[in-house]
Amino acid sequence: MRRAPIGRPSSYFLFLWGLRLPPVLRRLCQLSL
């Protein structure tokens, strides 16, 4: 398993969300765009 780059805690949280809830990230991306 690859480790997320140590930079911001939010990025790591989003990374975990991506692994757990990929559809949620897709929805967030669509809303962001």
JSON list of N, CA and C in Angstrom, two decimals:
[
{"chain": "A", "resi": 1, "resn": "MET", "atom": "N", "xyz": [0.85, -1.21, 0.00]},
{"chain": "A", "resi": 1, "resn": "MET", "atom": "CA", "xyz": [0.00, 0.00, 0.00]},
{"chain": "A", "resi": 1, "resn": "MET", "atom": "C", "xyz": [0.88, 1.25, 0.00]},
{"chain": "A", "resi": 2, "resn": "ARG", "atom": "N", "xyz": [0.48, 2.22, -0.80]},
{"chain": "A", "resi": 2, "resn": "ARG", "atom": "CA", "xyz": [1.28, 3.45, -0.88]},
{"chain": "A", "resi": 2, "resn": "ARG", "atom": "C", "xyz": [0.85, 4.43, 0.20]},
{"chain": "A", "resi": 3, "resn": "ARG", "atom": "N", "xyz": [1.82, 5.12, 0.75]},
{"chain": "A", "resi": 3, "resn": "ARG", "atom": "CA", "xyz": [1.51, 6.10, 1.80]},
{"chain": "A", "resi": 3, "resn": "ARG", "atom": "C", "xyz": [1.34, 7.49, 1.19]},
{"chain": "A", "resi": 4, "resn": "ALA", "atom": "N", "xyz": [0.34, 8.20, 1.67]},
{"chain": "A", "resi": 4, "resn": "ALA", "atom": "CA", "xyz": [0.10, 9.55, 1.14]},
{"chain": "A", "resi": 4, "resn": "ALA", "atom": "C", "xyz": [1.26, 10.47, 1.53]},
{"chain": "A", "resi": 5, "resn": "PRO", "atom": "N", "xyz": [1.59, 11.43, 0.67]},
{"chain": "A", "resi": 5, "resn": "PRO", "atom": "CA", "xyz": [2.69, 12.36, 0.96]},
{"chain": "A", "resi": 5, "resn": "PRO", "atom": "C", "xyz": [2.39, 13.19, 2.20]},
{"chain": "A", "resi": 6, "resn": "ILE", "atom": "N", "xyz": [3.36, 13.24, 3.12]},
{"chain": "A", "resi": 6, "resn": "ILE", "atom": "CA", "xyz": [3.15, 13.99, 4.37]},
{"chain": "A", "resi": 6, "resn": "ILE", "atom": "C", "xyz": [3.21, 15.49, 4.07]},
{"chain": "A", "resi": 7, "resn": "GLY", "atom": "N", "xyz": [2.04, 16.12, 4.02]},
{"chain": "A", "resi": 7, "resn": "GLY", "atom": "CA", "xyz": [2.02, 17.56, 3.73]},
{"chain": "A", "resi": 7, "resn": "GLY", "atom": "C", "xyz": [0.91, 18.22, 4.53]},
{"chain": "A", "resi": 8, "resn": "ARG", "atom": "N", "xyz": [-0.32, 17.83, 4.23]},
{"chain": "A", "resi": 8, "resn": "ARG", "atom": "CA", "xyz": [-1.45, 18.40, 4.97]},
{"chain": "A", "resi": 8, "resn": "ARG", "atom": "C", "xyz": [-2.34, 17.28, 5.47]},
{"chain": "A", "resi": 9, "resn": "PRO", "atom": "N", "xyz": [-2.83, 17.38, 6.71]},
{"chain": "A", "resi": 9, "resn": "PRO", "atom": "CA", "xyz": [-3.70, 16.35, 7.29]},
{"chain": "A", "resi": 9, "resn": "PRO", "atom": "C", "xyz": [-4.98, 16.18, 6.49]},
{"chain": "A", "resi": 10, "resn": "SER", "atom": "N", "xyz": [-5.45, 17.27, 5.88]},
{"chain": "A", "resi": 10, "resn": "SER", "atom": "CA", "xyz": [-6.69, 17.22, 5.10]},
{"chain": "A", "resi": 10, "resn": "SER", "atom": "C", "xyz": [-6.51, 16.28, 3.91]},
{"chain": "A", "resi": 11, "resn": "SER", "atom": "N", "xyz": [-5.32, 16.33, 3.27]},
{"chain": "A", "resi": 11, "resn": "SER", "atom": "CA", "xyz": [-5.08, 15.49, 2.10]},
{"chain": "A", "resi": 11, "resn": "SER", "atom": "C", "xyz": [-5.13, 14.02, 2.51]},
{"chain": "A", "resi": 12, "resn": "TYR", "atom": "N", "xyz": [-4.58, 13.70, 3.67]},
{"chain": "A", "resi": 12, "resn": "TYR", "atom": "CA", "xyz": [-4.58, 12.31, 4.15]},
{"chain": "A", "resi": 12, "resn": "TYR", "atom": "C", "xyz": [-6.01, 11.87, 4.44]},
{"chain": "A", "resi": 13, "resn": "PHE", "atom": "N", "xyz": [-6.80, 12.78, 5.03]},
{"chain": "A", "resi": 13, "resn": "PHE", "atom": "CA", "xyz": [-8.20, 12.47, 5.34]},
{"chain": "A", "resi": 13, "resn": "PHE", "atom": "C", "xyz": [-8.96, 12.20, 4.05]},
{"chain": "A", "resi": 14, "resn": "LEU", "atom": "N", "xyz": [-8.71, 13.04, 3.04]},
{"chain": "A", "resi": 14, "resn": "LEU", "atom": "CA", "xyz": [-9.38, 12.86, 1.74]},
{"chain": "A", "resi": 14, "resn": "LEU", "atom": "C", "xyz": [-8.94, 11.55, 1.12]},
{"chain": "A", "resi": 15, "resn": "PHE", "atom": "N", "xyz": [-7.65, 11.19, 1.31]},
{"chain": "A", "resi": 15, "resn": "PHE", "atom": "CA", "xyz": [-7.13, 9.93, 0.75]},
{"chain": "A", "resi": 15, "resn": "PHE", "atom": "C", "xyz": [-7.87, 8.75, 1.37]},
{"chain": "A", "resi": 16, "resn": "LEU", "atom": "N", "xyz": [-8.06, 8.78, 2.68]},
{"chain": "A", "resi": 16, "resn": "LEU", "atom": "CA", "xyz": [-8.78, 7.70, 3.37]},
{"chain": "A", "resi": 16, "resn": "LEU", "atom": "C", "xyz": [-10.22, 7.65, 2.88]},
{"chain": "A", "resi": 17, "resn": "TRP", "atom": "N", "xyz": [-10.83, 8.82, 2.70]},
{"chain": "A", "resi": 17, "resn": "TRP", "atom": "CA", "xyz": [-12.22, 8.88, 2.22]},
{"chain": "A", "resi": 17, "resn": "TRP", "atom": "C", "xyz": [-12.29, 8.27, 0.83]},
{"chain": "A", "resi": 18, "resn": "GLY", "atom": "N", "xyz": [-11.28, 8.55, -0.01]},
{"chain": "A", "resi": 18, "resn": "GLY", "atom": "CA", "xyz": [-11.25, 8.02, -1.38]},
{"chain": "A", "resi": 18, "resn": "GLY", "atom": "C", "xyz": [-11.21, 6.49, -1.35]},
{"chain": "A", "resi": 19, "resn": "LEU", "atom": "N", "xyz": [-10.46, 5.92, -0.39]},
{"chain": "A", "resi": 19, "resn": "LEU", "atom": "CA", "xyz": [-10.37, 4.46, -0.30]},
{"chain": "A", "resi": 19, "resn": "LEU", "atom": "C", "xyz": [-11.66, 3.88, 0.26]},
{"chain": "A", "resi": 20, "resn": "ARG", "atom": "N", "xyz": [-12.30, 4.62, 1.16]},
{"chain": "A", "resi": 20, "resn": "ARG", "atom": "CA", "xyz": [-13.52, 4.11, 1.80]},
{"chain": "A", "resi": 20, "resn": "ARG", "atom": "C", "xyz": [-14.77, 4.47, 1.01]},
{"chain": "A", "resi": 21, "resn": "LEU", "atom": "N", "xyz": [-14.84, 5.75, 0.57]},
{"chain": "A", "resi": 21, "resn": "LEU", "atom": "CA", "xyz": [-16.04, 6.18, -0.16]},
{"chain": "A", "resi": 21, "resn": "LEU", "atom": "C", "xyz": [-15.67, 6.92, -1.45]},
{"chain": "A", "resi": 22, "resn": "PRO", "atom": "N", "xyz": [-15.30, 6.15, -2.49]},
{"chain": "A", "resi": 22, "resn": "PRO", "atom": "CA", "xyz": [-14.93, 6.76, -3.78]},
{"chain": "A", "resi": 22, "resn": "PRO", "atom": "C", "xyz": [-16.07, 7.55, -4.41]},
{"chain": "A", "resi": 23, "resn": "PRO", "atom": "N", "xyz": [-17.33, 7.09, -4.33]},
{"chain": "A", "resi": 23, "resn": "PRO", "atom": "CA", "xyz": [-18.44, 7.83, -4.93]},
{"chain": "A", "resi": 23, "resn": "PRO", "atom": "C", "xyz": [-18.62, 9.21, -4.29]},
{"chain": "A", "resi": 24, "resn": "VAL", "atom": "N", "xyz": [-18.32, 9.30, -3.00]},
{"chain": "A", "resi": 24, "resn": "VAL", "atom": "CA", "xyz": [-18.46, 10.59, -2.31]},
{"chain": "A", "resi": 24, "resn": "VAL", "atom": "C", "xyz": [-17.48, 11.60, -2.89]},
{"chain": "A", "resi": 25, "resn": "LEU", "atom": "N", "xyz": [-16.25, 11.17, -3.13]},
{"chain": "A", "resi": 25, "resn": "LEU", "atom": "CA", "xyz": [-15.25, 12.08, -3.70]},
{"chain": "A", "resi": 25, "resn": "LEU", "atom": "C", "xyz": [-15.69, 12.53, -5.08]},
{"chain": "A", "resi": 26, "resn": "ARG", "atom": "N", "xyz": [-16.27, 11.59, -5.85]},
{"chain": "A", "resi": 26, "resn": "ARG", "atom": "CA", "xyz": [-16.72, 11.96, -7.20]},
{"chain": "A", "resi": 26, "resn": "ARG", "atom": "C", "xyz": [-17.79, 13.04, -7.11]},
{"chain": "A", "resi": 27, "resn": "ARG", "atom": "N", "xyz": [-18.70, 12.89, -6.14]},
{"chain": "A", "resi": 27, "resn": "ARG", "atom": "CA", "xyz": [-19.77, 13.89, -5.98]},
{"chain": "A", "resi": 27, "resn": "ARG", "atom": "C", "xyz": [-19.17, 15.23, -5.57]},
{"chain": "A", "resi": 28, "resn": "LEU", "atom": "N", "xyz": [-18.19, 15.20, -4.66]},
{"chain": "A", "resi": 28, "resn": "LEU", "atom": "CA", "xyz": [-17.56, 16.44, -4.21]},
{"chain": "A", "resi": 28, "resn": "LEU", "atom": "C", "xyz": [-16.85, 17.12, -5.37]},
{"chain": "A", "resi": 29, "resn": "CYS", "atom": "N", "xyz": [-16.20, 16.33, -6.21]},
{"chain": "A", "resi": 29, "resn": "CYS", "atom": "CA", "xyz": [-15.50, 16.88, -7.37]},
{"chain": "A", "resi": 29, "resn": "CYS", "atom": "C", "xyz": [-16.50, 17.55, -8.31]},
{"chain": "A", "resi": 30, "resn": "GLN", "atom": "N", "xyz": [-17.63, 16.88, -8.55]},
{"chain": "A", "resi": 30, "resn": "GLN", "atom": "CA", "xyz": [-18.65, 17.44, -9.44]},
{"chain": "A", "resi": 30, "resn": "GLN", "atom": "C", "xyz": [-19.18, 18.74, -8.86]},
{"chain": "A", "resi": 31, "resn": "LEU", "atom": "N", "xyz": [-19.44, 18.77, -7.54]},
{"chain": "A", "resi": 31, "resn": "LEU", "atom": "CA", "xyz": [-19.95, 19.98, -6.91]},
{"chain": "A", "resi": 31, "resn": "LEU", "atom": "C", "xyz": [-18.90, 21.10, -6.99]},
{"chain": "A", "resi": 32, "resn": "SER", "atom": "N", "xyz": [-17.63, 20.72, -6.81]},
{"chain": "A", "resi": 32, "resn": "SER", "atom": "CA", "xyz": [-16.55, 21.71, -6.86]},
{"chain": "A", "resi": 32, "resn": "SER", "atom": "C", "xyz": [-16.47, 22.33, -8.26]},
{"chain": "A", "resi": 33, "resn": "LEU", "atom": "N", "xyz": [-16.59, 21.47, -9.28]},
{"chain": "A", "resi": 33, "resn": "LEU", "atom": "CA", "xyz": [-16.52, 21.95, -10.66]},
{"chain": "A", "resi": 33, "resn": "LEU", "atom": "C", "xyz": [-17.79, 22.71, -11.00]}
]
